[in-house]
Amino acid sequence: MFFYPLLPIFWAVSAKADLFQFDSISNVSTYYFNYIYCNIWEGECQQNQDDATQQVPTRDLWAAFPQDYISLLSQWYCSLGQCCESGDCRITNNITGLASDLQLKLHGQHLAQSVVLKAVQGFISNPESNKPLTLSFHGCSGTGKNFVTRIVADNLYRDGVKSECVRLFIAPFHFPHARLVDTYKGQLREAIRDMVLRCPQTLFIFDEAEKLHPGLIDAIKPYMDHYDNVDGVSYRRAVFLFLSNIGGTTVNDVALDFWHSGQNREDIGMEDLEHRLRAEAMDSQGGFAQSELMSGHLIDFFVPFLPLEYRHVKLCARDAYAAWGLEPDEGTLDEVAKAMLYTPKEERLFSAQGCKSIPQRINFFLP
């Protein structure tokens, strides 16, 4: 079946051989690749008119083929990721899907839902942006920073975090030794430049960003600044996400204050947190705070991730069961939620682990 879509090509080669001067099988392959690319999918062709083996014939050749063959061949070619209406099949920019996933899959994070959606939607809809989009996610472990990152990648790219247009850096893993920071600088610059050259819209993720050496962040600061280009390359269509535990305690304190005062957590606004997160990030220990990224005000939004309550943990447990094709009852969900640790100890209000360890917890309750 794999070769059936190619039968028209081979038939054309034998039927029209007198039109072309093929010296080798490689010429046949090159010629027909150029032909398909230029005539069916209207790629930007750079034909060599002095070389008969590279010249592309007229469209009349394909007029003899049944339309079903052309459609089948087109589907096969596009299944390889080589063409689509958007111009690059790797990039989907599904804003509707992003909004839906943030609304339905992310629990207890009304601020992150709103800010991330507006920031990404605004950036995608503005091809003339004067700088890359730079977001900084802040909150305790398990509150959803990595989860939201995956949601963003899944909706902007066909292959999600596995896309050729997405690159993840984990500070302690990729840059573990301070003495090698100069080496890391060159490697990181080269990696970012190569990604941007290969993909018109790239996503760079820096996990545990507070552990990055300040010199390392400053080395890539020009790529996030208001420049038309850096060494001839434009980075304005890139997205940079920094994930950090900095500010987690501050976020928790604000949420606790709202709870003690009888206010709903949904009433917490960005005005209650963003300036405090920015100030704490500036004063914290580590390279993230000391870099020009902070002093240059290049981060577009500081996104707070609130601590999760018991009810949110139950929703996470429900989703985890559903991912395995199971439908637990309320009693089972309560058992999973009760097995988690909560803070403050006297109130057992916020999950100390968020939703991060729920899949492992569920294993204890499976038959």
XYZ file of C-alpha atoms in Angstrom:
367
model
C 0.000 0.000 0.000
C 2.865 2.368 0.732
C 3.923 2.454 -2.936
C 0.441 2.820 -4.436
C 0.428 6.633 -4.254
C 3.712 6.648 -6.143
C 2.461 4.589 -9.104
C 1.499 7.676 -11.108
C 5.041 8.958 -10.795
C 6.581 5.730 -12.053
C 4.047 5.543 -14.852
C 4.887 9.103 -15.830
C 8.574 8.297 -15.909
C 8.083 5.455 -18.371
C 5.450 7.216 -20.473
C 7.254 10.525 -20.779
C 10.853 9.387 -20.680
C 11.579 10.987 -24.020
C 10.904 14.403 -22.520
C 13.710 14.281 -19.983
C 17.389 13.416 -19.948
C 17.912 11.212 -16.883
C 21.446 10.005 -16.267
C 20.730 8.114 -13.064
C 18.072 6.991 -10.629
C 19.105 9.831 -8.334
C 18.206 12.275 -11.080
C 14.755 10.732 -11.281
C 14.229 11.134 -7.530
C 15.498 14.706 -7.465
C 13.548 15.664 -10.531
C 10.220 14.339 -9.310
C 10.650 15.699 -5.849
C 11.139 19.129 -7.405
C 8.227 18.530 -9.720
C 5.827 17.549 -6.926
C 7.006 20.357 -4.684
C 6.745 23.040 -7.353
C 3.602 22.002 -9.204
C 1.280 20.302 -6.756
C 2.101 22.115 -3.520
C 3.438 25.249 -5.165
C 6.640 25.488 -3.188
C 9.206 28.176 -3.787
C 11.179 26.568 -6.601
C 14.678 27.443 -7.593
C 14.933 25.648 -10.858
C 18.199 25.179 -12.671
C 17.183 25.857 -16.253
C 20.642 24.947 -17.513
C 20.307 21.395 -16.239
C 17.767 19.322 -18.125
C 17.516 16.824 -15.260
C 16.373 19.597 -12.926
C 13.874 21.293 -15.201
C 10.249 20.997 -14.153
C 7.697 20.119 -16.811
C 4.356 21.791 -17.263
C 1.250 20.877 -15.318
C -0.152 19.185 -18.430
C 1.612 15.966 -17.465
C -0.687 15.566 -14.439
C -3.824 16.285 -16.419
C -3.838 12.655 -17.595
C -3.963 11.334 -14.023
C -7.296 10.625 -12.290
C -8.037 13.144 -9.545
C -8.239 10.294 -7.003
C -4.582 9.497 -7.667
C -3.604 13.136 -7.209
C -5.571 13.378 -3.947
C -4.073 10.141 -2.648
C -0.570 11.272 -3.505
C -1.202 14.635 -1.883
C -2.459 12.991 1.338
C 0.583 10.721 1.460
C 2.998 13.599 0.936
C 1.305 15.771 3.547
C 1.236 12.895 6.049
C 5.007 13.247 6.106
C 4.542 16.746 7.489
C 5.637 18.577 4.373
C 2.632 20.732 3.598
C -0.551 22.243 5.007
C -2.681 25.351 4.782
C -0.775 27.113 7.564
C 2.486 26.805 5.626
C 4.238 24.711 8.278
C 2.474 21.570 9.465
C 4.506 21.536 12.661
C 2.721 24.682 13.843
C -1.013 24.493 14.635
C -1.693 27.569 16.840
C -4.982 26.132 18.042
C -6.148 28.973 20.289
C -9.635 27.460 20.623
C -8.097 24.221 21.868
C -5.814 26.132 24.218
C -8.777 27.951 25.761
C -10.707 24.700 26.132
C -7.826 22.768 27.690
C -7.030 25.533 30.166
C -10.700 25.727 31.145
C -11.413 22.005 31.426
C -8.101 20.409 32.413
C -6.498 23.001 34.688
C -8.053 23.174 38.151
C -7.867 25.939 40.725
C -5.796 28.302 38.578
C -8.107 31.044 37.336
C -5.238 33.545 37.073
C -3.006 31.255 35.010
C -5.960 30.348 32.788
C -6.707 33.973 32.002
C -3.191 35.393 31.718
C -1.677 32.561 29.671
C -4.573 32.509 27.216
C -4.578 36.272 26.695
C -0.797 36.460 26.390
C -0.484 33.608 23.892
C -3.533 34.637 21.890
C -2.343 38.224 21.672
C 1.125 37.158 20.563
C -0.082 34.688 17.936
C -2.572 37.173 16.488
C 0.073 39.885 16.176
C 2.682 38.894 13.573
C 4.292 42.330 13.957
C 5.202 41.885 17.636
C 8.317 43.911 18.499
C 9.740 41.230 20.814
C 9.379 37.544 21.659
C 6.748 36.524 24.206
C 8.363 35.872 27.598
C 6.343 34.424 30.472
C 7.513 33.471 33.946
C 5.496 30.856 35.881
C 5.716 31.018 39.678
C 4.334 28.718 42.360
C 5.044 25.722 44.543
C 5.708 22.287 43.106
C 2.653 20.439 41.829
C 0.473 23.477 41.185
C 0.469 23.083 37.403
C 3.409 25.003 35.903
C 4.682 22.076 33.839
C 1.124 21.002 33.083
C 0.252 24.385 31.572
C 3.508 24.336 29.611
C 2.460 21.044 28.041
C -0.999 22.422 27.258
C 0.578 25.400 25.484
C 2.911 23.157 23.482
C 0.125 20.715 22.589
C -2.020 23.474 21.125
C 0.666 25.483 19.355
C 2.436 22.498 17.795
C 1.289 19.314 16.130
C 3.715 17.163 18.104
C 3.473 19.051 21.407
C 6.610 19.086 23.524
C 8.166 16.550 21.137
C 7.957 19.005 18.255
C 11.070 20.074 16.375
C 9.988 23.616 17.255
C 10.064 23.050 21.043
C 13.165 22.850 23.215
C 13.227 22.122 26.948
C 16.134 23.071 29.202
C 16.252 21.892 32.827
C 18.781 24.038 34.663
C 20.374 21.424 36.986
C 20.407 18.810 34.227
C 21.618 20.756 31.204
C 23.836 23.289 33.009
C 25.016 21.603 36.214
C 28.532 23.069 36.613
C 29.153 26.763 37.275
C 32.761 26.454 36.091
C 31.528 25.538 32.609
C 29.219 28.515 32.224
C 31.225 29.947 29.322
C 30.891 26.662 27.458
C 27.188 26.534 28.225
C 26.749 30.061 26.887
C 28.030 29.102 23.466
C 26.016 25.885 23.405
C 22.808 27.629 24.441
C 23.208 30.457 21.938
C 23.854 27.968 19.166
C 20.875 25.804 20.160
C 18.497 28.770 20.178
C 19.798 30.155 16.894
C 19.560 26.760 15.166
C 15.994 26.237 16.415
C 14.831 29.647 15.191
C 16.428 29.060 11.784
C 14.691 25.669 11.482
C 11.286 26.744 12.716
C 9.506 30.072 12.157
C 7.804 29.937 15.573
C 9.756 28.351 18.406
C 9.033 27.559 22.057
C 11.866 27.518 24.604
C 11.160 26.166 28.085
C 13.499 26.747 31.020
C 12.521 24.613 34.021
C 13.892 25.375 37.496
C 14.898 28.744 36.086
C 16.014 30.073 39.468
C 18.980 27.678 39.265
C 20.303 29.128 36.019
C 23.616 30.954 36.267
C 23.095 34.735 35.789
C 25.706 34.829 33.044
C 23.838 32.123 31.196
C 20.587 34.083 31.148
C 22.373 37.288 30.201
C 23.958 35.429 27.285
C 20.512 34.865 25.738
C 18.983 38.155 26.883
C 19.406 39.752 23.406
C 17.110 37.071 21.962
C 14.287 38.263 24.234
C 14.871 41.979 23.763
C 13.338 44.551 21.400
C 15.685 43.926 18.479
C 14.819 43.522 14.822
C 17.446 40.810 14.627
C 20.536 39.480 16.346
C 23.400 38.727 13.962
C 20.966 38.681 11.066
C 18.377 36.402 12.692
C 14.989 37.597 13.972
C 13.754 36.059 17.227
C 10.508 38.016 17.422
C 8.326 34.946 16.790
C 9.853 32.929 19.628
C 8.161 32.138 22.947
C 10.205 31.812 26.146
C 8.705 30.161 29.240
C 10.531 30.247 32.578
C 9.299 27.934 35.336
C 10.312 28.665 38.895
C 9.416 27.928 42.517
C 10.354 31.517 43.400
C 7.383 33.276 44.949
C 5.593 30.092 45.901
C 5.433 31.099 49.560
C 4.188 34.574 48.638
C 1.422 33.134 46.494
C 0.415 30.772 49.315
C 0.374 33.615 51.854
C -1.950 35.706 49.702
C -4.289 32.750 49.170
C -4.277 32.042 52.921
C -5.029 35.686 53.713
C -8.034 35.601 51.409
C -9.264 32.408 53.048
C -8.887 33.809 56.580
C -10.795 36.946 55.583
C -13.645 34.899 54.149
C -13.018 35.909 50.551
C -13.187 33.521 47.624
C -9.898 32.496 46.064
C -11.441 33.351 42.681
C -11.440 36.986 43.849
C -7.630 37.005 43.933
C -6.475 39.207 41.069
C -3.214 39.837 39.297
C -2.982 43.159 41.142
C -2.723 41.177 44.386
C 0.224 39.104 43.216
C 2.138 40.255 40.149
C 4.010 43.153 41.757
C 4.886 40.970 44.760
C 6.165 38.206 42.506
C 8.261 40.642 40.521
C 9.752 42.101 43.710
C 10.502 38.685 45.194
C 12.075 37.507 41.953
C 14.327 40.566 41.980
C 15.389 39.964 45.600
C 15.738 36.177 45.524
C 18.944 34.201 45.460
C 20.120 32.665 42.201
C 20.916 33.630 38.662
C 17.341 34.251 37.597
C 17.041 37.287 39.893
C 20.505 38.648 39.135
C 20.179 38.553 35.384
C 19.479 41.427 33.021
C 16.268 39.633 32.160
C 14.836 41.061 35.374
C 16.517 44.459 35.409
C 15.652 44.957 31.736
C 11.964 44.219 32.378
C 11.855 41.728 29.533
C 9.370 39.370 31.188
C 5.928 40.195 29.841
C 3.915 38.493 32.580
C 4.657 36.943 35.964
C 2.054 34.186 36.172
C 1.112 33.007 39.696
C 0.016 29.426 40.382
C -2.157 29.215 43.475
C -1.972 26.387 46.020
C -4.539 23.662 45.378
C -7.313 22.856 47.825
C -8.913 19.523 48.637
C -11.627 19.994 45.994
C -9.029 20.641 43.313
C -7.090 17.532 44.268
C -10.269 15.492 43.799
C -10.697 16.936 40.306
C -7.101 16.045 39.457
C -7.720 12.509 40.723
C -10.858 12.256 38.601
C -8.906 13.291 35.507
C -6.142 10.787 36.267
C -8.679 7.955 36.541
C -10.388 9.099 33.333
C -7.042 9.002 31.507
C -6.914 5.305 32.395
C -10.486 4.749 31.234
C -11.868 4.431 34.777
C -14.846 6.113 36.446
C -14.270 6.270 40.211
C -17.031 7.070 42.671
C -16.905 9.990 45.110
C -15.718 7.731 47.912
C -12.666 6.655 45.930
C -11.829 10.237 44.999
C -12.099 11.223 48.655
C -9.714 8.434 49.650
C -7.134 9.630 47.135
C -7.477 13.257 48.220
C -7.242 12.399 51.925
C -4.003 10.505 51.308
C -2.269 13.746 50.293
C -0.417 16.065 52.669
C -1.898 19.493 53.383
C -0.683 22.790 54.831
C -0.979 24.607 57.175
C -1.093 21.540 59.410
C -3.739 22.978 61.713
C -6.105 23.809 58.855
C -5.145 21.203 56.238
C -6.129 23.760 53.615
C -3.640 23.527 50.737
C -2.167 20.404 49.193
C 1.561 20.361 49.907
C 2.157 18.276 46.780
C -0.477 19.715 44.491
C -1.549 17.245 41.826
C 1.954 16.106 41.009
C 1.933 12.806 42.892
C -1.686 11.827 42.306
C -0.946 9.112 39.675
C 1.348 7.394 42.177
C -1.257 7.714 44.916
C -3.950 6.235 42.720
C -1.867 3.077 42.269
C -2.536 2.275 45.906
C -6.284 2.308 45.319
C -6.393 0.291 42.117
C -7.638 -3.304 42.465
